[in-house]
Tab-separated table of C-alpha atoms in Angstrom:
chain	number	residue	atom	x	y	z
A	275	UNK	CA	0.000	0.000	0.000
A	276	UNK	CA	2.732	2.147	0.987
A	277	UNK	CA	4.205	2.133	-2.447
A	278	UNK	CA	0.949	2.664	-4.149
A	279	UNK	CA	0.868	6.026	-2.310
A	280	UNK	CA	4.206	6.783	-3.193
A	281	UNK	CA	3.927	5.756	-6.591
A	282	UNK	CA	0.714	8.195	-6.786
A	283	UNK	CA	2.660	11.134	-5.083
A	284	UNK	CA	5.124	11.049	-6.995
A	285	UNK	CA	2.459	10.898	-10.385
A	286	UNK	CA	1.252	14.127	-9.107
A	287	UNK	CA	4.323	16.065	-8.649
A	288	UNK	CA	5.526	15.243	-11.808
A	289	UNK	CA	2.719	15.160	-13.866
A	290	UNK	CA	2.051	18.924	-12.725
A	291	UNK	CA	5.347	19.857	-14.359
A	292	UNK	CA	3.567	18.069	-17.575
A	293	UNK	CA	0.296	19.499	-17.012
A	294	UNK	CA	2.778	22.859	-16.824
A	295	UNK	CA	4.333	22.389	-20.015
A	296	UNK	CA	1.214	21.644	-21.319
A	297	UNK	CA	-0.365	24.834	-20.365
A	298	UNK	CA	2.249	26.852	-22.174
A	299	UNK	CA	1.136	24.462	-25.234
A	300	UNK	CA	-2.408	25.479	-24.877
A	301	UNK	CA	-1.455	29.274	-24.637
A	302	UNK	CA	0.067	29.124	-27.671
A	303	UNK	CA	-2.019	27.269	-29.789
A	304	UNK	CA	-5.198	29.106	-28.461
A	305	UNK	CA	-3.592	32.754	-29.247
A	306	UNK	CA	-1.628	31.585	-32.142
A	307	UNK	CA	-2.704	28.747	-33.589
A	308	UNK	CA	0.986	27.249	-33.605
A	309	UNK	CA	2.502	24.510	-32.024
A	310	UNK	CA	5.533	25.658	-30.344
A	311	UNK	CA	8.425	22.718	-30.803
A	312	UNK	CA	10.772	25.314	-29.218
A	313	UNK	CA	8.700	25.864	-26.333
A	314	UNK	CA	10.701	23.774	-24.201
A	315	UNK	CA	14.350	24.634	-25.859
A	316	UNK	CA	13.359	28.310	-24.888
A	317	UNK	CA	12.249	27.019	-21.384
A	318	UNK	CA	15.897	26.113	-21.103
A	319	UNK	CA	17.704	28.883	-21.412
A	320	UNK	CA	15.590	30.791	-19.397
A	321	UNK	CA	16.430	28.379	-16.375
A	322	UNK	CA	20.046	28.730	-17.442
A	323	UNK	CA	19.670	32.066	-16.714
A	324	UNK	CA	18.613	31.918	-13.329
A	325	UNK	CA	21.116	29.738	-12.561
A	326	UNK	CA	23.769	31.691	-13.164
A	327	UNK	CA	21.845	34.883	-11.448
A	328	UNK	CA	21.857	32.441	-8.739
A	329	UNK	CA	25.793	31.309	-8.558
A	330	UNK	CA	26.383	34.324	-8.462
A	331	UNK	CA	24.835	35.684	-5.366
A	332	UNK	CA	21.132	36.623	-5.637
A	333	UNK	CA	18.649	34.841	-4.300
A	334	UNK	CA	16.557	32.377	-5.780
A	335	UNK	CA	13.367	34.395	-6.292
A	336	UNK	CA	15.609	36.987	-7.982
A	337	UNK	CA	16.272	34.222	-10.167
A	338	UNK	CA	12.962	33.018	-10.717
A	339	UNK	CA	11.737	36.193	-11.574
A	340	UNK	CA	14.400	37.527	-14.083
A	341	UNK	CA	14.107	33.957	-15.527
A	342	UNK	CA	10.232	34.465	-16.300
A	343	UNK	CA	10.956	38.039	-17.452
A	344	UNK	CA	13.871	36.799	-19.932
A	345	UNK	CA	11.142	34.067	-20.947
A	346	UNK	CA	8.716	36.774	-21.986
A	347	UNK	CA	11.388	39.166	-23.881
A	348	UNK	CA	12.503	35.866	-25.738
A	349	UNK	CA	9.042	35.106	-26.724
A	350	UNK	CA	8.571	38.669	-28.164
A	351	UNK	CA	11.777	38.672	-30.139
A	352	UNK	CA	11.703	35.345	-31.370
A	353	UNK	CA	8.196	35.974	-32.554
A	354	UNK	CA	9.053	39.481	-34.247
A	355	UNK	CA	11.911	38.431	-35.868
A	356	UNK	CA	11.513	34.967	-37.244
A	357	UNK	CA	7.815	34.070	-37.039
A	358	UNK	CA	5.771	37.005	-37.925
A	359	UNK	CA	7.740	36.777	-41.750
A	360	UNK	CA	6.408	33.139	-42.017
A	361	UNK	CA	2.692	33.542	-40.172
A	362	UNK	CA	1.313	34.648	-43.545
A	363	UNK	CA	2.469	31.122	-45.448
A	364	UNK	CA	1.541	27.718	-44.792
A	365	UNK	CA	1.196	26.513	-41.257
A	366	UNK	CA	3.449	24.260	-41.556
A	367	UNK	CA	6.825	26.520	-42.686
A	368	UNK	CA	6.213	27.885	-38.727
A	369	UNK	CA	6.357	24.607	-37.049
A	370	UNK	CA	9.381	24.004	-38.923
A	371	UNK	CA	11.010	27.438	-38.054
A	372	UNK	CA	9.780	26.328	-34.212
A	373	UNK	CA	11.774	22.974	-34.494
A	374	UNK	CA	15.279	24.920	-35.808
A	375	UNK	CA	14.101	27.091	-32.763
A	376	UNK	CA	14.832	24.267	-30.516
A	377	UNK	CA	18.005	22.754	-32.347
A	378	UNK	CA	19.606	26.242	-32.435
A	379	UNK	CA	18.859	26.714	-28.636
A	380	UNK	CA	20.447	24.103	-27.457
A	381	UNK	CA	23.259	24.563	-29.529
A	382	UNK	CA	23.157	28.484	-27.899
A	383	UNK	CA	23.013	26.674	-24.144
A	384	UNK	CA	25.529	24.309	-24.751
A	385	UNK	CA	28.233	27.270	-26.015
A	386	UNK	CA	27.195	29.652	-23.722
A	387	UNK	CA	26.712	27.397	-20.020
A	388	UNK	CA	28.564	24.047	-21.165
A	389	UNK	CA	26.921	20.617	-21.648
A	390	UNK	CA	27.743	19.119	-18.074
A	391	UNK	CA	25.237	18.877	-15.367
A	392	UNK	CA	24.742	21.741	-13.612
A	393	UNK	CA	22.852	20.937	-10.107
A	394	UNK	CA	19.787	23.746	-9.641
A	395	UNK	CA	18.325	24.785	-6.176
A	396	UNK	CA	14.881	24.712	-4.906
A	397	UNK	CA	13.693	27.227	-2.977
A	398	UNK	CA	11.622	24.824	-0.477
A	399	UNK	CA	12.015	21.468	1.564
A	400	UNK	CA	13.258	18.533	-0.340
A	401	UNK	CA	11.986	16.322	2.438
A	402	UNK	CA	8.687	14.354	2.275
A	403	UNK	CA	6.096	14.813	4.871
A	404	UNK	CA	5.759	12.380	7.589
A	405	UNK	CA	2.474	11.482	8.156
A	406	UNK	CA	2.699	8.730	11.662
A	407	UNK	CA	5.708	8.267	12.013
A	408	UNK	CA	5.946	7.804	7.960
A	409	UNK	CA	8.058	9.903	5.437
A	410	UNK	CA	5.587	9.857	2.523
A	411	UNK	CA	7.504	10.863	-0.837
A	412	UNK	CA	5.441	14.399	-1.572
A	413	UNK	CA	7.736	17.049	-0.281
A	414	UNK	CA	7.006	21.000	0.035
A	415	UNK	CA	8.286	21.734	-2.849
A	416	UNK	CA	6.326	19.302	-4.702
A	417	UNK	CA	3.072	21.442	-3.225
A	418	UNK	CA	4.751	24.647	-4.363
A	419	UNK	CA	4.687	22.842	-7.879
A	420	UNK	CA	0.508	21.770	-7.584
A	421	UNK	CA	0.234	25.310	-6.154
A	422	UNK	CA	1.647	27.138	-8.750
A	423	UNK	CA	0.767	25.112	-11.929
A	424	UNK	CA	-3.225	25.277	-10.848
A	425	UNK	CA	-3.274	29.289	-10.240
A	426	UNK	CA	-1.490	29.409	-13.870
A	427	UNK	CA	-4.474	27.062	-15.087
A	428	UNK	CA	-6.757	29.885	-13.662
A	429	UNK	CA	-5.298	32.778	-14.675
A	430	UNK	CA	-5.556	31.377	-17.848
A	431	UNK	CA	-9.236	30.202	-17.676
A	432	UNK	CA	-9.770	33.589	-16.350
A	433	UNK	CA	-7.894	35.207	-19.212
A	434	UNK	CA	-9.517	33.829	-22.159
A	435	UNK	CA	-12.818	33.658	-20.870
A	436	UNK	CA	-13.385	36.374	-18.801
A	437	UNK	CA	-11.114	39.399	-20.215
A	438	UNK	CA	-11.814	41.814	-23.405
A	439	UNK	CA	-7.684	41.107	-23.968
A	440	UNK	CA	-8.235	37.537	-24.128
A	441	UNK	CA	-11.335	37.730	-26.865
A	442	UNK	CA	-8.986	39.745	-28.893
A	443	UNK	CA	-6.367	37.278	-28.892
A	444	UNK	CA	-8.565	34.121	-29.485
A	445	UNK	CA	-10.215	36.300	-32.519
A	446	UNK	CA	-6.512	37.430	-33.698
A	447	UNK	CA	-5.697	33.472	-33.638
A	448	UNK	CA	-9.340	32.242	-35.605
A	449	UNK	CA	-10.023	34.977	-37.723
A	450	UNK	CA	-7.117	37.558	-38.282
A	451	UNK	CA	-8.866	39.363	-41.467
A	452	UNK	CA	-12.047	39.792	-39.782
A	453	UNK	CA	-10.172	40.878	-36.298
A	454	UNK	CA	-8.223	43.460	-38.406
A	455	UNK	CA	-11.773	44.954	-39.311
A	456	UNK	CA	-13.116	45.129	-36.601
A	457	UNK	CA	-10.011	47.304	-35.097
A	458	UNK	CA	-7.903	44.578	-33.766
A	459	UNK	CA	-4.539	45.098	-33.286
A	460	UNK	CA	-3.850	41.296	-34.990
A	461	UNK	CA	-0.169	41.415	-34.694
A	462	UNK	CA	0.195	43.040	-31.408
A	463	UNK	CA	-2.323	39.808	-30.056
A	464	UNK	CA	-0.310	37.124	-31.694
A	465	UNK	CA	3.235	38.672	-30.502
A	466	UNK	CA	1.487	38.982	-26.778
A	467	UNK	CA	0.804	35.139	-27.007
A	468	UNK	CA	4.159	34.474	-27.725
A	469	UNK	CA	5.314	36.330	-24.769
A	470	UNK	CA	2.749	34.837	-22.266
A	471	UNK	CA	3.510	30.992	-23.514
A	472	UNK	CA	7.206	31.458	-22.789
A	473	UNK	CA	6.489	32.585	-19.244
A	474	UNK	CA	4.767	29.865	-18.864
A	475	UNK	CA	7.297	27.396	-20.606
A	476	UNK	CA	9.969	29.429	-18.376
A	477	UNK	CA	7.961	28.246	-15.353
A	478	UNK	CA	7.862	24.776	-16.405
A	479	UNK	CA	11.423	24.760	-17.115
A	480	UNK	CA	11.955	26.070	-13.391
A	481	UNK	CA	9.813	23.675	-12.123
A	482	UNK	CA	11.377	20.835	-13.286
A	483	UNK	CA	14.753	21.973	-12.758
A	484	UNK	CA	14.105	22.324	-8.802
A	485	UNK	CA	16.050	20.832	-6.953
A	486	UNK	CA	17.835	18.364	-9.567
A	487	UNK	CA	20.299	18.793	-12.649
A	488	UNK	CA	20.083	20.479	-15.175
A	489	UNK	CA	21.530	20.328	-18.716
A	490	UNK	CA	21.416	21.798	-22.378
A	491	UNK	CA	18.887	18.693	-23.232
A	492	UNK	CA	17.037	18.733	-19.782
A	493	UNK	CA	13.365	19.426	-20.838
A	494	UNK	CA	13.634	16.893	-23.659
A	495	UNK	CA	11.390	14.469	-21.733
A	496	UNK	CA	8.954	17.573	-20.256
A	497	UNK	CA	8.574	18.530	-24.120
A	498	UNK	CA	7.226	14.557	-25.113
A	499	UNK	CA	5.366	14.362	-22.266
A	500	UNK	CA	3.972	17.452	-21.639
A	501	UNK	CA	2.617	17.065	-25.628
A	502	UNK	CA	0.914	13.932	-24.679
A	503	UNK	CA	-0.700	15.682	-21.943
A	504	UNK	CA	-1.827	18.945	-23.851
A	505	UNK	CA	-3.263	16.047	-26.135
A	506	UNK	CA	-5.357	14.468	-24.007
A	507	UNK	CA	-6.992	17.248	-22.352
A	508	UNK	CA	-7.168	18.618	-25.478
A	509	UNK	CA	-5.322	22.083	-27.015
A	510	UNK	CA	-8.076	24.369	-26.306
A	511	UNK	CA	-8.380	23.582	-22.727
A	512	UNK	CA	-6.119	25.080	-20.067
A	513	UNK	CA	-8.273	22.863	-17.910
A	514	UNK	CA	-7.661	20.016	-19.619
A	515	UNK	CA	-4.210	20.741	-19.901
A	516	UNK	CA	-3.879	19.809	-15.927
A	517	UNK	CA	-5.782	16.674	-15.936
A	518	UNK	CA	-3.727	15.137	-18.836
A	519	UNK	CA	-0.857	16.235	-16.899
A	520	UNK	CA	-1.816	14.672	-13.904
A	521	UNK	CA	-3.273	11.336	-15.824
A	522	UNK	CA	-0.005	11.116	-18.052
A	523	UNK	CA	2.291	11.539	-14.345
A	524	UNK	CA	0.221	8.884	-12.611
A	525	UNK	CA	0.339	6.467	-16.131
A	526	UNK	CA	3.976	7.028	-16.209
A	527	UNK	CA	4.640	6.699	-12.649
A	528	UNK	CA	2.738	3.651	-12.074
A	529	UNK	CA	4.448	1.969	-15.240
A	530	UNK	CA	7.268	3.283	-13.821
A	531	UNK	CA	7.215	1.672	-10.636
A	532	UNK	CA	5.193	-1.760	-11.513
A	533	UNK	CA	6.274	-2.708	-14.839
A	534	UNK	CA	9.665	-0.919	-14.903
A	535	UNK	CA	11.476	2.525	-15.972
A	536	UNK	CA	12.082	1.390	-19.687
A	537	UNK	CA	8.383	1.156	-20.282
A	538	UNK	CA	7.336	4.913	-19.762
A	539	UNK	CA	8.338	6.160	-23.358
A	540	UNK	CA	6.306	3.539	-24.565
A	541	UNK	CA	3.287	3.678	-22.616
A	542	UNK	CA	3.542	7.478	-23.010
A	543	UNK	CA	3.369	6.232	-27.471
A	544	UNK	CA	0.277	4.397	-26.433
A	545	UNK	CA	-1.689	7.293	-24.575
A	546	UNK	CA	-1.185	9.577	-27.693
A	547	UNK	CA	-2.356	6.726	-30.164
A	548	UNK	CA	-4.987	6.059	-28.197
A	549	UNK	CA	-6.409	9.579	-27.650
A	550	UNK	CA	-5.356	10.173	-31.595
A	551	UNK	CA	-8.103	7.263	-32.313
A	552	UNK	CA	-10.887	7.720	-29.592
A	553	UNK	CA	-10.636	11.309	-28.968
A	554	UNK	CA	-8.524	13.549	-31.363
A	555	UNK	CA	-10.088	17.186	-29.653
A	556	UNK	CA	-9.254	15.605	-26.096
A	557	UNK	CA	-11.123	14.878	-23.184
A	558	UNK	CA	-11.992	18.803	-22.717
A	559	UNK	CA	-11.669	19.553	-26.550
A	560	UNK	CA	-14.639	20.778	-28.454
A	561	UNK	CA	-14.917	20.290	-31.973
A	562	UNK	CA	-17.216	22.492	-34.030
A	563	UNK	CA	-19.449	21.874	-37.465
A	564	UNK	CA	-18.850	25.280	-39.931
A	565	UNK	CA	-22.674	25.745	-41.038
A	566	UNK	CA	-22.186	26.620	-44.993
């Protein structure tokens, strides 16, 4: 029993750095309409930059917040200067500028911080709770994780359903010539939902680098699985985002722990297939019929 309950604390934590990643996925495709390959490449060199803010003296929420600032200055530029020339084409011409994005980034990381392992603080308790006498593996910074990742989920809920700003952006991403019409500021809309989806990705990338090492390829993993998990909620959903986080952390953790480590890349292949077949909107997704 006592592994069970580990097994399913240790789903949660992780999958809310998923359900994280995922949320930055869902900000971006519901403002944009692209799916950002870089997201987690970008995500990287944020951290980077905190962690060297950090060696050098300040503290850790000095880091954490220059590191989501940097995250929403990289958005902007990387938007400006090589997507906006390519929104106008095909779709797909941006997801391929997104997946240089991410090779180039790494390559950037690597010359600039080195490829070794570089060991990241967290700014709360590493220690699980004991509950009777019994350490339990859910520590406080694994709350701080839950904690943060569902006020993100509702400031984005809150965002796009509840705010004039986030109507504009949702019409800039649907229906940019009629936005434009109506008085829209279309580019101003898409470049703000680049900027808001790499805070978020910069907060993933934090997240996960708490209190563990970090590397040029580090978020490799959070980018595959935090996809599957944007999946299965479905892209649209920044609700939906956190459950398929926290399904695709418990799936993975208890294949993890019962059926063995090398298994979780696989059984991660198998939730996407199977959501691809059953369910391609997601479980929150919505498809819509256009009445001609």
């Amino acid at each position: 029993m006592q592994r069970f309950v580990d097994l399913t604390l240790n789903g949660i934590s992780q999958g809310a750095i998923y359900a994280a990643f995922a949320l930055a996925l869902v900000l971006i495709w519901r403002s944009t309409r692209i799916v950002n390959f870089a997201q987690g490449a970008m995500a990287m060199l944020t951290t980077y930059f905190a962690l060297a803010l950090i060696e050098s003296g300040q503290p850790y929420w000095v880091g954490f917040v220059v590191a989501l600032i940097a995250g929403f200055v990289l958005g902007v530029v990387l938007e400006r200067l090589l997507i906006r020339p390519v929104e106008g084409g095909p779709e797909l011409n941006a997801v391929i500028v997104t997946l240089g994005l991410f090779v180039a980034l790494q390559a950037l990381a690597a010359i600039l911080f080195g490829s070794s392992y570089e060991s990241f603080p967290a700014p709360f308790s590493l220690t699980g709770f004991s509950v009777g006498g019994t350490t339990v593996a859910f520590t406080p910074f694994n709350a701080f994780v839950v904690l943060a990742v569902l006020a993100v989920m509702l400031a984005l809920v809150a965002l796009f359903r509840l705010t004039d700003l986030g109507l504009r952006m949702r019409a800039s991403a649907l229906h940019k010539e009629v936005s434009r019409l109506l008085g829209i500021r279309v580019g101003h809309m898409l470049t703000l939902g680049w900027a808001l989806a790499a805070v978020v990705g910069s907060l993933a990338g934090l997240l996960i680098a708490g209190g563990s090492l970090i590397h040029p390829a580090y978020m490799e993993p959070v980018i595959v699985f935090g996809f599957v998990a944007a999946v299965l909620g479905g892209l649209d959903s920044p609700t939906g985002a956190v459950v398929g986080g926290l399904l695709v952390g418990l799936a993975l953790s208890y294949v993890s722990g019962y059926l063995g480590s090398e298994l979780v890349a696989l059984a991660a292949l198998a939730i996407l297939v199977a959501v691809l077949l059953a369910r391609p909107q997601g479980l929150f997704g919505r498809t819509t019929e256009r009445k001609v």
